[in-house]
Amino acid sequence: MLHSCMVEALQFPSGKKFHRFFPMTKKIFILQVRTEAYTVIEVSMFEGRTVDAKKQLLKLLFERLNR
């Protein structure tokens, strides 16, 4: 799901998979009010992506995560 959002919004080649996943414990978070069902997605990218591309990525992530 994350990969398809990156491909569509940022025009990544479908074979380019540079994703890393880190399991995190509650101790890592500054605020300890989150449940076990809390998901953090951090996207780091180089300069040059348009505002529209970034907005499209966020839109796709929210739509597809909600399903």
CSV table of C-alpha atoms in Angstrom, one decimal, residues 12-38:
chain,number,residue,atom,x,y,z
A,12,PHE,CA,8.7,6.2,-8.7
A,13,PRO,CA,9.4,3.2,-11.0
A,14,SER,CA,7.3,0.3,-9.7
A,15,GLY,CA,10.5,-1.8,-9.2
A,16,LYS,CA,12.2,0.9,-7.0
A,17,LYS,CA,11.6,-0.2,-3.4
A,18,PHE,CA,13.6,1.8,-1.0
A,19,HIS,CA,11.4,1.5,2.1
A,20,ARG,CA,12.6,0.8,5.6
A,21,PHE,CA,10.3,-0.3,8.5
A,22,PHE,CA,11.3,0.0,12.1
A,23,PRO,CA,9.2,-1.5,14.9
A,24,MET,CA,9.0,1.0,17.8
A,25,THR,CA,8.2,0.6,21.4
A,26,LYS,CA,6.1,2.9,23.5
A,27,LYS,CA,9.3,4.2,25.3
A,28,ILE,CA,10.5,5.8,22.0
A,29,PHE,CA,7.6,8.2,21.9
A,30,ILE,CA,7.8,11.5,23.7
A,31,LEU,CA,4.0,11.5,24.6
A,32,GLN,CA,3.0,8.2,26.2
A,33,VAL,CA,-0.7,8.7,25.4
A,34,ARG,CA,-0.8,6.5,22.3
A,35,THR,CA,-2.3,3.1,22.1
A,36,GLU,CA,-0.6,0.0,20.6
A,37,ALA,CA,-2.6,0.6,17.4
A,38,TYR,CA,-0.7,3.9,16.7
